[in-house]
Every structure is written in structure tokens, then in C-alpha cells.
Amino acid sequence: MNTKGRSLLFGSLIALALFLIPVAPVLADGIIIPVPPPPIPIVDVPYLTVKYHRVTVTIEDQVATTHVDQVFVNEGRFEVEGTYLFPLPEEAAISEFTMWVDGEKLEGQVLERDEARRIYEDIVRKRRDPALLEYVGRNAFQASIYPIPPGGERRIELEYSQVLPMDLGLIEYVYPLNTEKFSPRPLEEVMIQVTVRSREPLKAIYSPTHQVEIVRQGDRQAVVGYEEYDVKPDRDFVLYYTVSPEDVDVHLLSYRPEARGEGFFLLLVAPKVEAETHEVIAKDVILVLDVSGSMRGEKIQQAKEALNFVLDNLNEKDRFNIIAFSTSTRTYARELVPAEERGEARDFVARLEASGSTDINRALLEALAMADPQRPTILIFLTDGLPTVGEVDVDRIIQNVGDAAPSNVRIFPFGVGYDVNTVLLDTIAQNHRGASGYVRPEEEIQEKVSGFYAQVSAPLLTDIEVDFGRLEVNDIYPYPLPDLFAGTQLVVVGRYRDGGETTLTVRGQINGQPQTFRYEGITFHEQGGEEFIARLWATRKIGYLLQQIRLHGEDKELIDEIVALSVRYGIITPYTSFLVEETEMALRDAGRSEIVENLQATAVPAPASGRAAVERSAEEQKLFLAPQAAAPALVPGLGAAVTDQYGYPINPVKHVGDKTFVLHEGVWTDTTFDPDQMTPVPVSFGSDDYFALIAARPEWGRYFALGDRVIVVLEGTAYQVREGEAPPIELPAPKETPTPVPTLTPAPIENPPRNAFEAIVEAILDLVDKIFKAFAP
């Protein structure tokens, strides 16, 4: 396209860009509503089974192109036609929407929200299934699917483009997998792959909803993957990423349920992916290896391979030493030596043999004695046993290590097998800003240690502290903050008292020199925000509390907190399964107090060693460092007796937004409902009042979509959806339109990133160029 053509289009494109800026992420998964031949009632025909669901996404400078590939199967006895519904959120901007059925392009129509709502309501009335109410308030795309014979399949492919909004460097992409709840059977395969390319350097890449694999391909490209088999997805796929030219990038997300009361925040801190050699902090690495008799055979060989990996990946200015211990100790060198001696050190490692007892105290104290207080030090400690000679009292060993360790030392213990003292290893790691790891008998030592060291080999900022300015924050996890390494990121959660704007300051050390990074205009929501943060915070808090109980003993206040958080946020572990086992008590204040008393009365000291101790330690650490909130999961022995209409187990706990519902006596009950203090307003399922209530508050549809029997507390009122007649209800008053609050305004920088407007205009210009080229003679 020539310059004149671009100029003529520019004014129109500015208006188009403003029109296309979306205020909400696009929800893009479709549902087939089967329509049976007469006279078969629609209620007797199940939804179509989804065989697989594959999603491929490419995001280039905020322009996301999503390709969806699904196969639907008619497992019914009748030939059925289908109505394909594709729910859209308000004000979504989709371009280049294309749909194919078995390779043939299909035409459809966009339904405005009122027309879509009427269709949803009609389906709910006919099928007596409220699941579609989750999409009330949105426009929808509708298309007719030609008849599918019994046992037949239809492959549906979609492709659409959208411009993702950017909040000064923070970009969100959402793909709603939760519509697959309509599939009668679990899906054989679910796959999402997102390729992100950006002209600005990528910093944080984070999914609050799914465990993803992130492969960085330089500073400006990354591939994010999620894959699972034999699963019924129950939540949307959400991906955040940030772009910034800054060396250390900071972005904040927040959520405050009410205008009064505390809120929740999530802080993403990310350095550059590829650091220059001079930017990596020179460090010391001390390797402490157990070579007692129990390490003979495969274990000692794997441990040697792990040490060799660390030696091979030392940075140019790093120093190191090796201490092998059993009844006595054997040291590679009398002091820390430069990285270029790694060859001789490999020979030392090759000659190590396993024999003798285990003197953990002596080995750690000798290692700490050679630490240089002026340089960041990583101490990697591998053992497969309990202390058997020298000082064997765990409390005294912990005290001795605490007295000897300089503040710059980070201790990372690895327990090999089950015959290790988890209290000793976990406490030392916790006290010295490290993390413990456990290598189960079926796992490889070198894989665990090499995977860990690859993440911490290039420190960029140590001794990190964050000052939140005028805002009061508390209950931060993890705390103290770990160091920042090249290619990694910190995901920090906490509570805040009041919303508003503040200046955030990050302080740390680089090669012994203090560094300060200031970010002005950071805004915490006064009300509303990203709901997932509350449950993520609760997940980490419960993990922390469980650790404290195991390491330091039972405490009523800690148990009180665990019980309250478990009920409110539906975080179920074998230790906190009372929400399912004793639901009636868990929903009442008095009942929760009784649960605490029972837990205290039946508590037994947690084992320090053995398989159960290792498994419990690993589970607690998983919660404490969780990147995503704990999802509802069937606890063995709990909830398995409850099945859906197709015979598959129903999880008795569900999360909707920041609410938790538990299936109690056939009713999905909001855990904030206390039957001793609240009298619910009855609402007849499928009645005019029922639909009028949802029309007055479309955002409530997601709660009523749980089923035909629901108790939910909304705006201070408890509503009970049930079958049968109910008196007329008073509808809630219309809500005032809130003033939007920005989530982040970073301090000015010399070369600021493009804002959303500039990026959208540029993206549209690029698209127009492609169109002109495609039709050019």
C-alpha cells in the first residue's frame, strides 16, 4: 500500500481503533445444543460428547489469532440436528471470524444480547438445565449444524482474531474451556498452545488458572503450552504477559470484594530473560554430598551426575567447593576456588565412594565456615538419611546452622528417599531463604538437582525488599522474598487495607551494591478486580499454616485460620476435608468451633521421617508456593458416591468467581451462608421471578448455572433456588455504573512502551496492508 493510501485511511482507522478497543476478554468456545426429531422431548437427549479440544493461538503485538479444533460425537440413539452457540462477552471485538464443519465453510449469525438471552432462557426451560445461564448478558454467534447420525461425529473448526487490551504493559488473553462441562464424558485430549511475539521485550508470563510450560525463545518470543488427557475442564484458560524495556519489570493485579474491608493483591516481578555476562551476579556454590553407606549403588552415581551438572554450569566469575560427608568429612579444597577448576573437581567427584554413618551437623558447619559474607552463596545439601553420629538432636542442629550461617547464604536441602528428617530439612531451608526438595525412590536425583540449578544459576537481584509506600499491606507469601534470577519471575500475593494509588519501591543487591527501582502510580482497586487472587492467597496461606503446625506443633489459632479459610475458599486437602465430611457443621459458626476442638483433641504429632512425612511436606510446599489457586479435586474416599446423570463422579466442591459452593443434601450451598443467622429468600426454578432476577443481575447467572437447587448469598441477601411454587420476590435495585479504575501506572521511563491505542492502530495498519497486498493485481 502506498503512502497516499495509508494517509487517506489513517483518520478512519483512528476511529476504528477506538471502536475496537475491548473492555473485556473474548470468550470463544462453542456449544452444540442437540435438537432431536419429533416427538422425542429435548430433555431426553444428552449433550454431544466432545472427543478432543485443541486450541492454537498466535499473539503478535496484541493481535491474537485463535484457531479452535473440536470433534463432537452423537452417542445418543437418535439422529439429531444441532444449534451451535458461541457465547461472547459484552463489547467484544472480533474480526475475521471463520467457521468450518467437516471442512465445509459454514454461515452463521450474531445474536444481540437480548435475543441470545431469550434463546438461553428457552433452552433452560425446555431442558430444565440452568447451565447456559452463565452466559446471560452476552452476545452470541449462532449456526445450524446439519443432522448427526447415532455414533456420528462432526469436526468443527473456528478461527478469529481480536486485539487484546493492554494496561501499560500488562496484557491478558482468555480462552473459556469451561463450556466443555456440557460434554457427558471426559475429553480424550485438551491442548492449548499460545505463541507470543512482541516488539518490546517480554517479561512476566503467568497463568493463574492452569499449570503451563513456558519455553522462552529469546527476549521477544515465547511458547506457552497446556495439555491434559481424560479430563472435563471446569475453568477458563487465562494468560497474562507483560512487556517492558526495563531491567526489572513490576506489574500489580488486585481484588477487593467490598468497598470496605481488606483486599488481595498479586505482584509480578520479572527481570530480562537473557542477561549479559556482566549483569549476572558472581556467586559462590557449596556442594555438600552425603556419601554414607546408604548412598551405595544407583543413588551415589546419580548424585555424582547432579554435582557434575552444577560444575559444568558455573558462571565465569563463580567460585565453588565440594564437601563429601559420612562419619567424617572430605573437602575438595581448603577454600572456595574459581570456576575454571571444575575439571579437577570432576575427578574428585568420580573418586567418591559411599561408606560410613551420617554426620549432618559437622558437614553443614564446615560448609558454612567457608562462606564469604560479601558474596551471594548457594549451599546445595544432598542427604538420604537421618543424623546418626556427632550431633543428632534436630533442634540443636537447626540452632547450630542458624548461628553459623551468614545472612547471604541460601540453603537448598534435597532429601533422597523417604528415610530423611523433613522437619530438619524444611526448617533449615525456611530459616535461610531457600527451599527443600525431595527425590522419591522412583525419581532421578540428577533431574531434580539440575532442574533446580538451571533456575538459580544466574542471580540478578538478591536480598529483595518491596516498599508499598502509603498503603498498608500484610500477610505476604512467600516471605521473605526469594532472590531474582535470569529467566524467572516472582509471583507474590498478599492483603491490603485501603485501595488507591501509591509508589512502589523494589530494593535489592547487585554484586554487593544496593539497587533501587521505583514505580509510581501503582493502583490498588477500591472495589472489584481479579477475583482469582483471593483464592490464590488463601491457598498459599493454608500451605504456610500447615507448615507451621507440622514444624512447630498444634496451635488453636492456626487451626482456626485453616478451618475458616478452607470453608470460605473451598481448599480441600486430606487434612482439611471436613468441608465435605462434616458440611452441616462447617457451614455454621458454632460447628466450625466444634471442628477446631475435634481437630485439636484428635491431633497426633506429625511424623518427621518416612514416606508420609515426605508426602506431607511436599504437599504443603506445593500449596505454599502454588502459582495457581488450589482447584477443586476429588479427595480419595470423599465425594465419589455422588455422580452425575451419566454416572461420572461429581466433585462436591465447586468454585465460581471468588465463591465456594459445597453440595449439601442435594443443594449447591454457598459457604458464606450460615443457616443459623440467615433466612433465604425462596426462588422457584424456571419461574418468571427466576429469570427476572437473572435479568436484573446478569452477572449472577454463573451462580444459578450450578443447578436447579442452589443457595447463594448476594448483596447481603441469601437466595434459595428450588423446585415448586414460591412467593413473589423483590428484585434488587438497579446498580450504578462504576467508574473504571486503572490497575497500573508505572513511573515514566526514557523509552516508554507503546500504549494500547498506538499498538492497536499499528496492528490495524498492518492488517490493512495485508488486505491490500492480497487483492493487489
PDB file of C-alpha atoms in Angstrom, residues 198-419:
ATOM      1  CA  SER A 198       6.401  -8.869  20.815  1.00  0.00           C
ATOM      2  CA  ARG A 199       8.494  -5.953  19.588  1.00  0.00           C
ATOM      3  CA  GLU A 200       9.007  -4.960  23.218  1.00  0.00           C
ATOM      4  CA  PRO A 201      10.901  -7.407  25.482  1.00  0.00           C
ATOM      5  CA  LEU A 202       8.665  -9.957  27.195  1.00  0.00           C
ATOM      6  CA  LYS A 203       8.964 -10.058  30.970  1.00  0.00           C
ATOM      7  CA  ALA A 204       6.461 -11.949  33.159  1.00  0.00           C
ATOM      8  CA  ILE A 205       4.388 -14.769  31.619  1.00  0.00           C
ATOM      9  CA  TYR A 206       1.852 -16.173  34.048  1.00  0.00           C
ATOM     10  CA  SER A 207      -1.292 -18.293  34.051  1.00  0.00           C
ATOM     11  CA  PRO A 208      -3.381 -18.060  37.242  1.00  0.00           C
ATOM     12  CA  THR A 209      -5.610 -20.927  36.100  1.00  0.00           C
ATOM     13  CA  HIS A 210      -3.506 -23.749  34.620  1.00  0.00           C
ATOM     14  CA  GLN A 211      -0.102 -25.343  35.051  1.00  0.00           C
ATOM     15  CA  VAL A 212       1.638 -24.378  31.847  1.00  0.00           C
ATOM     16  CA  GLU A 213       5.035 -24.994  30.340  1.00  0.00           C
ATOM     17  CA  ILE A 214       6.775 -21.808  29.229  1.00  0.00           C
ATOM     18  CA  VAL A 215       9.561 -22.013  26.661  1.00  0.00           C
ATOM     19  CA  ARG A 216      11.379 -18.718  26.191  1.00  0.00           C
ATOM     20  CA  GLN A 217      12.833 -18.106  22.746  1.00  0.00           C
ATOM     21  CA  GLY A 218      14.847 -15.007  23.445  1.00  0.00           C
ATOM     22  CA  ASP A 219      13.601 -11.743  24.926  1.00  0.00           C
ATOM     23  CA  ARG A 220      10.739 -11.233  22.461  1.00  0.00           C
ATOM     24  CA  GLN A 221       9.148 -14.619  21.849  1.00  0.00           C
ATOM     25  CA  ALA A 222       7.768 -17.433  23.994  1.00  0.00           C
ATOM     26  CA  VAL A 223       5.609 -20.525  23.615  1.00  0.00           C
ATOM     27  CA  VAL A 224       3.140 -21.401  26.382  1.00  0.00           C
ATOM     28  CA  GLY A 225       1.680 -24.909  26.447  1.00  0.00           C
ATOM     29  CA  TYR A 226      -1.052 -26.718  28.376  1.00  0.00           C
ATOM     30  CA  GLU A 227      -2.048 -30.316  27.748  1.00  0.00           C
ATOM     31  CA  GLU A 228      -4.216 -32.756  29.663  1.00  0.00           C
ATOM     32  CA  TYR A 229      -5.955 -36.056  28.958  1.00  0.00           C
ATOM     33  CA  ASP A 230      -9.189 -37.706  30.116  1.00  0.00           C
ATOM     34  CA  VAL A 231     -10.469 -34.515  31.711  1.00  0.00           C
ATOM     35  CA  LYS A 232     -13.573 -32.325  31.877  1.00  0.00           C
ATOM     36  CA  PRO A 233     -12.256 -28.746  32.007  1.00  0.00           C
ATOM     37  CA  ASP A 234     -14.082 -26.640  34.576  1.00  0.00           C
ATOM     38  CA  ARG A 235     -12.421 -23.236  34.310  1.00  0.00           C
ATOM     39  CA  ASP A 236     -11.319 -20.766  31.687  1.00  0.00           C
ATOM     40  CA  PHE A 237      -7.726 -20.609  30.485  1.00  0.00           C
ATOM     41  CA  VAL A 238      -6.218 -17.236  31.438  1.00  0.00           C
ATOM     42  CA  LEU A 239      -2.779 -15.977  30.441  1.00  0.00           C
ATOM     43  CA  TYR A 240      -1.104 -12.731  31.457  1.00  0.00           C
ATOM     44  CA  TYR A 241       2.107 -11.433  29.980  1.00  0.00           C
ATOM     45  CA  THR A 242       3.965  -8.161  30.361  1.00  0.00           C
ATOM     46  CA  VAL A 243       6.201  -6.186  28.029  1.00  0.00           C
ATOM     47  CA  SER A 244       8.755  -3.608  29.132  1.00  0.00           C
ATOM     48  CA  PRO A 245      12.249  -2.384  28.267  1.00  0.00           C
ATOM     49  CA  GLU A 246      13.076  -2.060  31.984  1.00  0.00           C
ATOM     50  CA  ASP A 247      15.714  -4.340  33.549  1.00  0.00           C
ATOM     51  CA  VAL A 248      13.270  -5.264  36.328  1.00  0.00           C
ATOM     52  CA  ASP A 249       9.579  -5.082  35.455  1.00  0.00           C
ATOM     53  CA  VAL A 250       6.792  -4.846  38.038  1.00  0.00           C
ATOM     54  CA  HIS A 251       3.037  -5.229  37.487  1.00  0.00           C
ATOM     55  CA  LEU A 252       0.230  -5.388  40.009  1.00  0.00           C
ATOM     56  CA  LEU A 253      -3.181  -7.068  39.969  1.00  0.00           C
ATOM     57  CA  SER A 254      -5.622  -6.537  42.826  1.00  0.00           C
ATOM     58  CA  TYR A 255      -9.074  -7.524  44.047  1.00  0.00           C
ATOM     59  CA  ARG A 256     -11.229  -6.015  46.764  1.00  0.00           C
ATOM     60  CA  PRO A 257     -14.619  -7.725  47.230  1.00  0.00           C
ATOM     61  CA  GLU A 258     -16.227  -4.796  49.031  1.00  0.00           C
ATOM     62  CA  ALA A 259     -15.554  -1.073  49.265  1.00  0.00           C
ATOM     63  CA  ARG A 260     -14.873  -1.680  52.952  1.00  0.00           C
ATOM     64  CA  GLY A 261     -12.576  -4.361  54.225  1.00  0.00           C
ATOM     65  CA  GLU A 262      -9.269  -5.770  53.086  1.00  0.00           C
ATOM     66  CA  GLY A 263      -8.336  -6.596  49.530  1.00  0.00           C
ATOM     67  CA  PHE A 264      -5.933  -9.012  47.874  1.00  0.00           C
ATOM     68  CA  PHE A 265      -3.037  -8.255  45.553  1.00  0.00           C
ATOM     69  CA  LEU A 266      -0.712 -10.155  43.241  1.00  0.00           C
ATOM     70  CA  LEU A 267       2.663  -8.674  42.328  1.00  0.00           C
ATOM     71  CA  LEU A 268       4.606  -9.898  39.286  1.00  0.00           C
ATOM     72  CA  VAL A 269       8.324  -9.082  39.367  1.00  0.00           C
ATOM     73  CA  ALA A 270      10.320 -10.188  36.316  1.00  0.00           C
ATOM     74  CA  PRO A 271      13.835  -9.460  35.059  1.00  0.00           C
ATOM     75  CA  LYS A 272      15.065  -9.748  31.499  1.00  0.00           C
ATOM     76  CA  VAL A 273      15.227 -13.234  30.030  1.00  0.00           C
ATOM     77  CA  GLU A 274      18.699 -13.074  28.536  1.00  0.00           C
ATOM     78  CA  ALA A 275      21.160 -11.311  30.815  1.00  0.00           C
ATOM     79  CA  GLU A 276      24.570 -10.118  29.667  1.00  0.00           C
ATOM     80  CA  THR A 277      27.556 -11.746  31.350  1.00  0.00           C
ATOM     81  CA  HIS A 278      28.413  -8.570  33.241  1.00  0.00           C
ATOM     82  CA  GLU A 279      24.842  -8.349  34.587  1.00  0.00           C
ATOM     83  CA  VAL A 280      24.906 -11.765  36.270  1.00  0.00           C
ATOM     84  CA  ILE A 281      25.975 -11.563  39.908  1.00  0.00           C
ATOM     85  CA  ALA A 282      29.121 -13.532  40.748  1.00  0.00           C
ATOM     86  CA  LYS A 283      28.190 -16.170  43.322  1.00  0.00           C
ATOM     87  CA  ASP A 284      29.653 -18.961  45.417  1.00  0.00           C
ATOM     88  CA  VAL A 285      28.290 -22.505  45.234  1.00  0.00           C
ATOM     89  CA  ILE A 286      28.993 -25.008  48.027  1.00  0.00           C
ATOM     90  CA  LEU A 287      28.012 -28.613  47.293  1.00  0.00           C
ATOM     91  CA  VAL A 288      27.519 -30.837  50.341  1.00  0.00           C
ATOM     92  CA  LEU A 289      27.016 -34.512  49.474  1.00  0.00           C
ATOM     93  CA  ASP A 290      26.086 -37.403  51.754  1.00  0.00           C
ATOM     94  CA  VAL A 291      28.365 -40.391  50.930  1.00  0.00           C
ATOM     95  CA  SER A 292      27.311 -42.610  53.831  1.00  0.00           C
ATOM     96  CA  GLY A 293      26.796 -46.324  53.267  1.00  0.00           C
ATOM     97  CA  SER A 294      23.102 -45.981  52.440  1.00  0.00           C
ATOM     98  CA  MET A 295      24.032 -43.995  49.309  1.00  0.00           C
ATOM     99  CA  ARG A 296      25.699 -47.010  47.666  1.00  0.00           C
ATOM    100  CA  GLY A 297      24.745 -48.058  44.170  1.00  0.00           C
ATOM    101  CA  GLU A 298      22.471 -46.057  41.871  1.00  0.00           C
ATOM    102  CA  LYS A 299      21.984 -43.196  44.343  1.00  0.00           C
ATOM    103  CA  ILE A 300      25.657 -42.239  44.544  1.00  0.00           C
ATOM    104  CA  GLN A 301      26.009 -42.431  40.753  1.00  0.00           C
ATOM    105  CA  GLN A 302      23.005 -40.138  40.221  1.00  0.00           C
ATOM    106  CA  ALA A 303      24.290 -37.741  42.879  1.00  0.00           C
ATOM    107  CA  LYS A 304      27.666 -37.554  41.109  1.00  0.00           C
ATOM    108  CA  GLU A 305      25.917 -36.713  37.833  1.00  0.00           C
ATOM    109  CA  ALA A 306      23.985 -33.959  39.634  1.00  0.00           C
ATOM    110  CA  LEU A 307      27.208 -32.453  41.017  1.00  0.00           C
ATOM    111  CA  ASN A 308      28.843 -32.607  37.581  1.00  0.00           C
ATOM    112  CA  PHE A 309      25.884 -30.723  36.069  1.00  0.00           C
ATOM    113  CA  VAL A 310      26.333 -27.926  38.610  1.00  0.00           C
ATOM    114  CA  LEU A 311      30.089 -27.806  37.974  1.00  0.00           C
ATOM    115  CA  ASP A 312      29.580 -27.654  34.203  1.00  0.00           C
ATOM    116  CA  ASN A 313      27.136 -24.764  34.534  1.00  0.00           C
ATOM    117  CA  LEU A 314      29.099 -22.469  36.822  1.00  0.00           C
ATOM    118  CA  ASN A 315      29.427 -18.916  35.506  1.00  0.00           C
ATOM    119  CA  GLU A 316      32.811 -17.443  34.653  1.00  0.00           C
ATOM    120  CA  LYS A 317      33.226 -15.472  37.882  1.00  0.00           C
ATOM    121  CA  ASP A 318      31.660 -18.049  40.204  1.00  0.00           C
ATOM    122  CA  ARG A 319      33.566 -19.903  42.920  1.00  0.00           C
ATOM    123  CA  PHE A 320      32.797 -23.308  44.403  1.00  0.00           C
ATOM    124  CA  ASN A 321      33.776 -26.102  46.749  1.00  0.00           C
ATOM    125  CA  ILE A 322      32.634 -29.649  47.495  1.00  0.00           C
ATOM    126  CA  ILE A 323      32.255 -31.377  50.857  1.00  0.00           C
ATOM    127  CA  ALA A 324      31.582 -35.115  50.939  1.00  0.00           C
ATOM    128  CA  PHE A 325      30.484 -36.411  54.337  1.00  0.00           C
ATOM    129  CA  SER A 326      29.679 -39.605  56.159  1.00  0.00           C
ATOM    130  CA  THR A 327      31.209 -40.377  59.575  1.00  0.00           C
ATOM    131  CA  SER A 328      33.798 -37.703  58.757  1.00  0.00           C
ATOM    132  CA  THR A 329      34.161 -35.107  56.014  1.00  0.00           C
ATOM    133  CA  ARG A 330      36.273 -34.870  52.876  1.00  0.00           C
ATOM    134  CA  THR A 331      36.727 -31.497  51.175  1.00  0.00           C
ATOM    135  CA  TYR A 332      37.788 -30.858  47.587  1.00  0.00           C
ATOM    136  CA  ALA A 333      39.728 -27.702  48.522  1.00  0.00           C
ATOM    137  CA  ARG A 334      40.582 -25.854  51.723  1.00  0.00           C
ATOM    138  CA  GLU A 335      38.708 -22.777  50.470  1.00  0.00           C
ATOM    139  CA  LEU A 336      36.450 -21.640  47.667  1.00  0.00           C
ATOM    140  CA  VAL A 337      38.112 -21.992  44.265  1.00  0.00           C
ATOM    141  CA  PRO A 338      37.411 -20.374  40.856  1.00  0.00           C
ATOM    142  CA  ALA A 339      35.102 -21.986  38.304  1.00  0.00           C
ATOM    143  CA  GLU A 340      37.940 -22.894  35.963  1.00  0.00           C
ATOM    144  CA  GLU A 341      38.959 -25.668  38.390  1.00  0.00           C
ATOM    145  CA  ARG A 342      35.821 -27.625  37.540  1.00  0.00           C
ATOM    146  CA  GLY A 343      37.845 -30.234  35.638  1.00  0.00           C
ATOM    147  CA  GLU A 344      39.866 -31.255  38.695  1.00  0.00           C
ATOM    148  CA  ALA A 345      36.676 -31.186  40.761  1.00  0.00           C
ATOM    149  CA  ARG A 346      35.013 -33.672  38.404  1.00  0.00           C
ATOM    150  CA  ASP A 347      37.926 -36.052  39.075  1.00  0.00           C
ATOM    151  CA  PHE A 348      37.363 -35.586  42.823  1.00  0.00           C
ATOM    152  CA  VAL A 349      33.672 -36.412  42.414  1.00  0.00           C
ATOM    153  CA  ALA A 350      34.458 -39.514  40.332  1.00  0.00           C
ATOM    154  CA  ARG A 351      36.596 -40.936  43.142  1.00  0.00           C
ATOM    155  CA  LEU A 352      33.913 -40.609  45.842  1.00  0.00           C
ATOM    156  CA  GLU A 353      32.637 -43.864  47.382  1.00  0.00           C
ATOM    157  CA  ALA A 354      29.775 -44.487  49.765  1.00  0.00           C
ATOM    158  CA  SER A 355      30.521 -45.845  53.261  1.00  0.00           C
ATOM    159  CA  GLY A 356      30.105 -44.931  56.921  1.00  0.00           C
ATOM    160  CA  SER A 357      27.477 -43.103  59.002  1.00  0.00           C
ATOM    161  CA  THR A 358      25.862 -39.644  58.693  1.00  0.00           C
ATOM    162  CA  ASP A 359      27.219 -36.548  60.480  1.00  0.00           C
ATOM    163  CA  ILE A 360      24.944 -33.834  59.092  1.00  0.00           C
ATOM    164  CA  ASN A 361      25.813 -31.227  61.735  1.00  0.00           C
ATOM    165  CA  ARG A 362      29.569 -31.317  61.074  1.00  0.00           C
ATOM    166  CA  ALA A 363      29.171 -31.201  57.287  1.00  0.00           C
ATOM    167  CA  LEU A 364      26.900 -28.151  57.350  1.00  0.00           C
ATOM    168  CA  LEU A 365      29.057 -26.251  59.849  1.00  0.00           C
ATOM    169  CA  GLU A 366      32.229 -26.864  57.811  1.00  0.00           C
ATOM    170  CA  ALA A 367      30.443 -25.691  54.671  1.00  0.00           C
ATOM    171  CA  LEU A 368      29.176 -22.530  56.338  1.00  0.00           C
ATOM    172  CA  ALA A 369      32.612 -21.757  57.760  1.00  0.00           C
ATOM    173  CA  MET A 370      33.976 -21.199  54.250  1.00  0.00           C
ATOM    174  CA  ALA A 371      31.130 -18.887  53.141  1.00  0.00           C
ATOM    175  CA  ASP A 372      32.148 -15.352  52.152  1.00  0.00           C
ATOM    176  CA  PRO A 373      29.695 -12.853  53.728  1.00  0.00           C
ATOM    177  CA  GLN A 374      30.331 -10.455  50.834  1.00  0.00           C
ATOM    178  CA  ARG A 375      29.142 -12.744  48.030  1.00  0.00           C
ATOM    179  CA  PRO A 376      25.783 -14.437  47.385  1.00  0.00           C
ATOM    180  CA  THR A 377      26.169 -18.085  48.355  1.00  0.00           C
ATOM    181  CA  ILE A 378      24.087 -21.106  47.352  1.00  0.00           C
ATOM    182  CA  LEU A 379      24.540 -24.181  49.541  1.00  0.00           C
ATOM    183  CA  ILE A 380      23.141 -27.363  47.966  1.00  0.00           C
ATOM    184  CA  PHE A 381      22.834 -30.162  50.520  1.00  0.00           C
ATOM    185  CA  LEU A 382      22.023 -33.751  49.450  1.00  0.00           C
ATOM    186  CA  THR A 383      21.318 -36.489  52.001  1.00  0.00           C
ATOM    187  CA  ASP A 384      19.401 -39.743  52.105  1.00  0.00           C
ATOM    188  CA  GLY A 385      19.430 -40.328  55.845  1.00  0.00           C
ATOM    189  CA  LEU A 386      18.979 -39.137  59.387  1.00  0.00           C
ATOM    190  CA  PRO A 387      21.809 -37.768  61.571  1.00  0.00           C
ATOM    191  CA  THR A 388      23.392 -40.820  63.195  1.00  0.00           C
ATOM    192  CA  VAL A 389      26.764 -39.627  64.552  1.00  0.00           C
ATOM    193  CA  GLY A 390      28.056 -36.403  66.066  1.00  0.00           C
ATOM    194  CA  GLU A 391      25.240 -34.034  66.983  1.00  0.00           C
ATOM    195  CA  VAL A 392      21.988 -35.923  66.325  1.00  0.00           C
ATOM    196  CA  ASP A 393      19.461 -33.687  68.086  1.00  0.00           C
ATOM    197  CA  VAL A 394      17.486 -31.942  65.332  1.00  0.00           C
ATOM    198  CA  ASP A 395      16.749 -28.785  67.321  1.00  0.00           C
ATOM    199  CA  ARG A 396      20.408 -28.306  68.184  1.00  0.00           C
ATOM    200  CA  ILE A 397      21.471 -28.857  64.563  1.00  0.00           C
ATOM    201  CA  ILE A 398      18.967 -26.223  63.448  1.00  0.00           C
ATOM    202  CA  GLN A 399      20.292 -23.827  66.102  1.00  0.00           C
ATOM    203  CA  ASN A 400      23.925 -24.508  65.174  1.00  0.00           C
ATOM    204  CA  VAL A 401      23.235 -23.846  61.489  1.00  0.00           C
ATOM    205  CA  GLY A 402      21.392 -20.652  62.374  1.00  0.00           C
ATOM    206  CA  ASP A 403      24.314 -19.404  64.457  1.00  0.00           C
ATOM    207  CA  ALA A 404      26.905 -20.207  61.780  1.00  0.00           C
ATOM    208  CA  ALA A 405      25.145 -19.117  58.569  1.00  0.00           C
ATOM    209  CA  PRO A 406      25.823 -15.593  57.263  1.00  0.00           C
ATOM    210  CA  SER A 407      22.709 -13.766  56.038  1.00  0.00           C
ATOM    211  CA  ASN A 408      23.834 -14.023  52.399  1.00  0.00           C
ATOM    212  CA  VAL A 409      23.723 -17.866  52.370  1.00  0.00           C
ATOM    213  CA  ARG A 410      20.721 -19.594  50.772  1.00  0.00           C
ATOM    214  CA  ILE A 411      20.407 -23.258  51.798  1.00  0.00           C
ATOM    215  CA  PHE A 412      18.671 -25.722  49.473  1.00  0.00           C
ATOM    216  CA  PRO A 413      18.413 -29.211  51.043  1.00  0.00           C
ATOM    217  CA  PHE A 414      17.453 -32.248  48.940  1.00  0.00           C
ATOM    218  CA  GLY A 415      16.180 -35.338  50.736  1.00  0.00           C
ATOM    219  CA  VAL A 416      16.808 -38.544  48.792  1.00  0.00           C
ATOM    220  CA  GLY A 417      14.291 -41.297  49.508  1.00  0.00           C
ATOM    221  CA  TYR A 418      11.949 -41.458  52.493  1.00  0.00           C
ATOM    222  CA  ASP A 419      14.401 -42.036  55.353  1.00  0.00           C
TER     223      ASP A 419
END
